[in-house]
Amino acid sequence: MSNTAQLTDAQSSAVAELLRRFPVAEELGGRFAEAGFELHLVGGPVRDALLGRPGDDLDFCTDAFPDDTLRIVKGWAEATWETGREFGTIGAARHGMRLEITTFRADAYDGVTRNPVVQYGSSLAEDLVRRDFTINAMAVSLPDRRFTDLHGGLDDLAEGIIRTPGTPQQSFGDDPLRMLRAARFASQLKFVVDEPAMRAMSEMSGQLTRITAERVRDEFSKLMLGADPVTGLRLLVEVGLAEIFLPELTGLKLEIDEHAQHKDVYEHTLTVVQNAVNLEQDGPDLILRLAALLHDVGKPATKAVGTDGRVSFHHHELVGARMTKQRLKQLKYPKDVITAVVELVALHLRFYGYGRGEWTDSAVRRYVTDAGELLPRLHKLTRSDCTTRNRRKASQLSADYDALEERIDRIQEEEDLARVRPDLDGNAIMELLGLPPGPLVGKAWRHLKDLRLDRGPLTHEEAVAELHRWAADQGL
């Protein structure tokens, strides 16, 4: 491929706009040129600018070694850091921007880990060929703004194709995480992975085990937060990558036999994920999307066929919650994310039955208090879970949930459910029962809270009477 690929007027304007927004790039290029070195803006910033979606990260490559880079930015950068020095990367801050400047690389890999034996390259061409995909292997030289595309990245960008600069076997063998990155870019950019790369991913999916759980988690989260996570998820299953780090997803492909008809759980799950995406109002929500993805993972383990041939999945939400917790822990997700997703999976079936008129105000209060701050997400997850093609049934479920939300709003206005507390606090309990601080006080407190949820607010006299009744039952 020629390194003199022609940008359209719109693309040239996009690159110019990127450099206008971030004048530090050309400032830095000037400093490197004065010192006798090259500097090139590379990777994601160039790709995103050409797509008309400029970001805030700036990555550069250079023929300068790290010590040279530090000398060049001294007195210009407001701060520098060397955490990536062993890989040839120096970080610098200027006008609130974080810049990463990496010496040309021509790495070799040991084929066991994803860590390269760092070898510095001698040219931009040598650096670009080792990058993951052609769309990330384009560069803008600074300060002269020369555009370089040696591997057809511009054409692939126009056609929406994800392709490796060299052979996919070499690229994925060097760094198996790139296979997951291919699926992530398919999700983020709505691009298609080319056939040679797809075949290599299928053949080499097992090599993903070389990658740490944290790195897999980060790439998977980016995939889930993409514009089209369903495409990325389908790709993971198709090439076998899901089986390596998320086998529960592949496991949803339950056999549907002639005598035990049930909804295709895998397709249903992907539909729920898409429904959840459609209901988001404030940008991508990782917790909601993970809950949508994992809400039915307990079904394979709980599938049963009755004497009438009907299929059931009793308590799959509880089994699924346990499986979800285990999987997210293995992927090293933060505790707060795990707790929230697990709770949503456990609660996602609670709504069903409401339309039969079985819910008292007490049941509504418990639904709200059990969900806590997850209630808005639970609303979205429950609505997303309605994937029936029966229009009458779908309309009824939607109407039922509308009615529940209206009822919740009414009760919340009356009772402020977000702050439900017993009608007597711990100090009053200790004083009335003559108890010292301890477990019994907490037990009494929880008993009064349960009463509050069941019956609504009690008068002071009613609460005192209930407390003494409880104490008598306890033999106090």
Coordinates of C-alpha atoms in Angstrom, one line a residue, residues 77-328:
A77 CA 5.3 19.4 30.1
E78 CA 3.6 20.3 33.4
A79 CA 4.3 16.8 34.6
T80 CA 5.8 13.5 33.4
W81 CA 5.6 9.9 34.4
E82 CA 7.6 6.8 33.5
T83 CA 5.3 4.0 34.5
G84 CA 5.5 2.6 30.9
R85 CA 9.1 3.2 30.5
E86 CA 10.0 -0.5 30.2
F87 CA 7.8 -0.5 27.1
G88 CA 9.4 2.7 25.7
T89 CA 6.5 4.9 26.8
I90 CA 6.8 8.3 28.6
G91 CA 3.7 10.1 29.8
A92 CA 3.4 13.9 29.8
A93 CA 0.7 16.4 30.8
R94 CA 0.2 19.8 29.2
H95 CA -2.8 22.1 29.5
G96 CA -4.8 19.3 31.1
M97 CA -4.0 16.8 28.3
R98 CA -2.5 13.4 28.9
L99 CA 0.0 12.5 26.2
E100 CA 1.7 9.2 25.7
I101 CA 4.9 9.1 23.7
T102 CA 6.4 5.7 22.7
T103 CA 9.6 4.9 21.0
F104 CA 9.2 3.0 17.7
R105 CA 8.6 -0.7 18.5
A106 CA 9.6 -3.8 16.7
D107 CA 8.8 -6.3 19.4
A108 CA 9.2 -10.0 19.6
Y109 CA 6.8 -12.2 21.7
D110 CA 7.5 -15.4 23.6
G111 CA 4.2 -17.0 22.5
V112 CA 3.4 -17.9 26.2
T113 CA 2.4 -14.5 27.7
R114 CA 1.2 -11.3 26.1
N115 CA 4.3 -9.5 27.3
P116 CA 6.7 -8.6 24.5
V117 CA 10.4 -8.7 24.6
V118 CA 10.7 -5.0 24.0
Q119 CA 12.8 -4.1 21.0
Y120 CA 13.0 -0.6 19.6
G121 CA 12.4 -0.1 15.9
S122 CA 14.1 2.2 13.6
S123 CA 11.2 3.5 11.4
L124 CA 7.5 4.5 11.4
A125 CA 6.9 1.6 9.0
E126 CA 8.3 -0.9 11.4
D127 CA 6.1 0.5 14.2
L128 CA 2.9 0.5 12.2
V129 CA 3.1 -3.1 11.0
R130 CA 3.1 -4.3 14.6
R131 CA -0.2 -2.6 15.5
D132 CA -3.4 -4.5 16.0
F133 CA -5.6 -3.5 13.1
T134 CA -5.2 -1.5 9.9
I135 CA -7.6 1.1 11.1
N136 CA -5.2 1.8 14.0
A137 CA -2.1 1.7 11.8
M138 CA -2.4 5.2 10.3
A139 CA -0.3 8.1 11.3
V140 CA -0.1 11.9 11.0
S141 CA 3.5 13.2 11.2
L142 CA 4.1 16.4 13.1
P143 CA 4.5 19.2 12.7
D144 CA 4.2 18.9 8.8
R145 CA 0.9 16.9 9.0
R146 CA 2.0 14.3 6.5
F147 CA -0.5 11.4 6.5
T148 CA 0.8 7.8 6.3
D149 CA -1.2 4.7 5.6
L150 CA 0.9 1.6 4.7
H151 CA -1.7 -1.1 5.2
G152 CA -5.0 0.2 3.6
G153 CA -6.5 1.4 6.9
L154 CA -8.2 4.3 5.1
D155 CA -10.0 1.9 2.7
D156 CA -10.9 -0.4 5.6
L157 CA -12.2 2.5 7.6
A158 CA -14.4 3.5 4.6
E159 CA -15.7 -0.1 4.2
G160 CA -16.2 -0.8 7.9
I161 CA -13.7 -3.7 8.0
I162 CA -11.5 -4.9 10.9
R163 CA -8.3 -6.4 9.5
T164 CA -4.8 -7.0 10.7
P165 CA -1.8 -5.3 9.1
G166 CA 0.1 -8.6 8.8
T167 CA -1.3 -12.1 9.0
P168 CA -3.9 -12.5 11.8
Q169 CA -2.1 -15.6 13.0
Q170 CA 1.0 -13.6 13.7
S171 CA -0.9 -10.7 15.2
F172 CA -3.1 -12.8 17.5
G173 CA -0.2 -15.0 18.4
D174 CA 1.8 -11.9 19.5
D175 CA -1.1 -10.7 21.6
P176 CA -4.3 -12.9 21.9
L177 CA -6.1 -10.0 23.5
R178 CA -6.4 -8.6 20.0
M179 CA -9.0 -11.2 19.2
L180 CA -11.2 -9.8 21.9
R181 CA -10.4 -6.3 20.7
A182 CA -11.7 -7.2 17.3
A183 CA -15.0 -8.1 18.8
R184 CA -14.9 -4.9 20.8
F185 CA -14.3 -2.7 17.8
A186 CA -17.2 -4.6 16.0
S187 CA -19.4 -3.4 18.9
Q188 CA -18.0 0.1 19.2
L189 CA -17.8 1.0 15.5
K190 CA -20.4 -1.4 14.0
F191 CA -17.6 -2.8 11.8
V192 CA -17.3 -6.3 10.4
V193 CA -14.3 -8.6 11.1
D194 CA -12.8 -9.9 7.8
E195 CA -12.9 -13.6 7.1
P196 CA -9.1 -14.4 7.6
A197 CA -9.2 -12.8 11.0
M198 CA -12.5 -14.6 11.9
R199 CA -10.9 -18.0 10.9
A200 CA -7.8 -17.2 13.0
M201 CA -9.9 -16.2 16.0
S202 CA -11.7 -19.6 15.8
E203 CA -8.5 -21.5 15.5
M204 CA -6.7 -19.6 18.2
S205 CA -9.5 -18.8 20.7
G206 CA -7.8 -21.0 23.4
Q207 CA -4.8 -18.7 23.5
L208 CA -7.0 -16.1 25.3
T209 CA -6.1 -18.0 28.4
R210 CA -2.7 -16.3 28.3
I211 CA -4.3 -13.0 29.1
T212 CA -5.0 -11.8 32.7
A213 CA -8.6 -11.7 33.9
E214 CA -8.2 -7.9 34.4
R215 CA -7.3 -7.3 30.8
V216 CA -10.1 -9.5 29.5
R217 CA -12.5 -7.7 31.8
D218 CA -11.5 -4.3 30.5
E219 CA -11.9 -5.3 26.9
F220 CA -15.2 -7.0 27.5
S221 CA -16.6 -4.0 29.4
K222 CA -15.7 -1.8 26.4
L223 CA -17.5 -4.2 24.1
M224 CA -20.6 -4.2 26.4
L225 CA -20.5 -0.4 26.4
G226 CA -20.3 -0.2 22.6
A227 CA -23.0 1.1 20.3
D228 CA -23.8 -2.4 19.2
P229 CA -22.9 -4.9 21.9
V230 CA -25.1 -7.6 20.4
T231 CA -22.9 -7.9 17.3
G232 CA -19.8 -8.2 19.5
L233 CA -21.5 -10.9 21.7
R234 CA -22.6 -12.9 18.7
L235 CA -19.0 -12.8 17.3
L236 CA -17.6 -14.0 20.7
V237 CA -19.9 -17.0 20.6
E238 CA -19.3 -17.7 16.9
V239 CA -15.5 -17.9 17.1
G240 CA -15.4 -19.6 20.5
L241 CA -14.0 -16.8 22.6
A242 CA -17.0 -16.7 24.9
E243 CA -16.4 -20.3 25.8
I244 CA -13.0 -19.3 27.2
F245 CA -14.0 -16.5 29.6
L246 CA -17.8 -16.4 29.6
P247 CA -19.1 -20.0 29.0
E248 CA -22.5 -19.1 30.5
L249 CA -23.3 -17.2 27.4
T250 CA -22.6 -20.1 25.0
G251 CA -24.5 -22.3 27.5
L252 CA -27.7 -20.4 26.8
K253 CA -28.0 -22.2 23.5
L254 CA -30.3 -24.8 24.8
E255 CA -31.6 -27.5 22.5
I256 CA -35.2 -27.0 21.6
D257 CA -36.8 -30.4 20.9
E258 CA -40.1 -31.3 19.3
H259 CA -41.8 -32.2 22.6
A260 CA -40.4 -29.5 24.9
Q261 CA -40.8 -26.2 23.2
H262 CA -39.5 -23.2 25.0
K263 CA -38.1 -19.8 24.0
D264 CA -34.6 -19.8 22.5
V265 CA -32.8 -18.5 25.7
Y266 CA -29.7 -17.3 23.8
E267 CA -31.7 -15.3 21.3
H268 CA -34.0 -14.0 24.0
T269 CA -31.0 -12.9 26.0
L270 CA -29.5 -10.9 23.1
T271 CA -32.9 -9.3 22.5
V272 CA -33.0 -8.3 26.2
V273 CA -29.6 -6.7 25.9
Q274 CA -30.7 -4.7 22.9
N275 CA -33.9 -3.7 24.6
A276 CA -31.9 -2.5 27.6
V277 CA -29.7 -0.4 25.3
N278 CA -32.8 1.1 23.8
L279 CA -34.1 2.1 27.2
E280 CA -31.0 3.9 28.3
Q281 CA -31.4 7.6 28.7
D282 CA -28.1 8.9 30.1
G283 CA -25.5 7.0 28.1
P284 CA -24.3 3.4 28.2
D285 CA -24.9 1.7 31.6
L286 CA -22.5 -1.3 32.2
I287 CA -24.4 -2.6 35.2
L288 CA -27.8 -2.7 33.3
R289 CA -26.2 -4.3 30.3
L290 CA -24.4 -6.9 32.3
A291 CA -27.6 -7.7 34.2
A292 CA -29.5 -8.0 30.9
L293 CA -26.8 -10.4 29.5
L294 CA -26.7 -12.6 32.6
H295 CA -30.3 -12.5 33.8
D296 CA -31.1 -16.0 32.5
V297 CA -27.8 -17.8 33.0
G298 CA -29.4 -20.0 35.6
K299 CA -31.9 -21.5 33.1
P300 CA -29.7 -24.4 31.7
A301 CA -29.1 -25.6 35.3
T302 CA -32.7 -25.5 36.3
K303 CA -34.4 -26.7 33.1
A304 CA -37.0 -29.4 33.7
V305 CA -39.6 -31.0 31.5
G306 CA -43.0 -31.9 33.2
T307 CA -45.2 -34.8 32.4
D308 CA -47.2 -32.6 30.2
G309 CA -44.1 -31.8 28.1
R310 CA -43.9 -28.2 29.3
V311 CA -40.5 -26.8 30.2
S312 CA -39.8 -25.0 33.4
F313 CA -36.9 -23.2 34.9
H314 CA -37.9 -22.9 38.6
H315 CA -35.7 -20.6 40.7
H316 CA -33.4 -19.8 37.8
E317 CA -33.1 -16.3 39.0
L318 CA -31.5 -17.4 42.3
V319 CA -29.2 -20.0 40.7
G320 CA -28.4 -17.3 38.1
A321 CA -27.5 -14.8 40.7
R322 CA -25.0 -17.3 42.3
M323 CA -23.5 -18.0 38.9
T324 CA -23.3 -14.4 38.0
K325 CA -21.4 -13.6 41.2
Q326 CA -18.9 -16.4 40.6
R327 CA -18.3 -15.3 37.0
L328 CA -17.9 -11.6 37.7

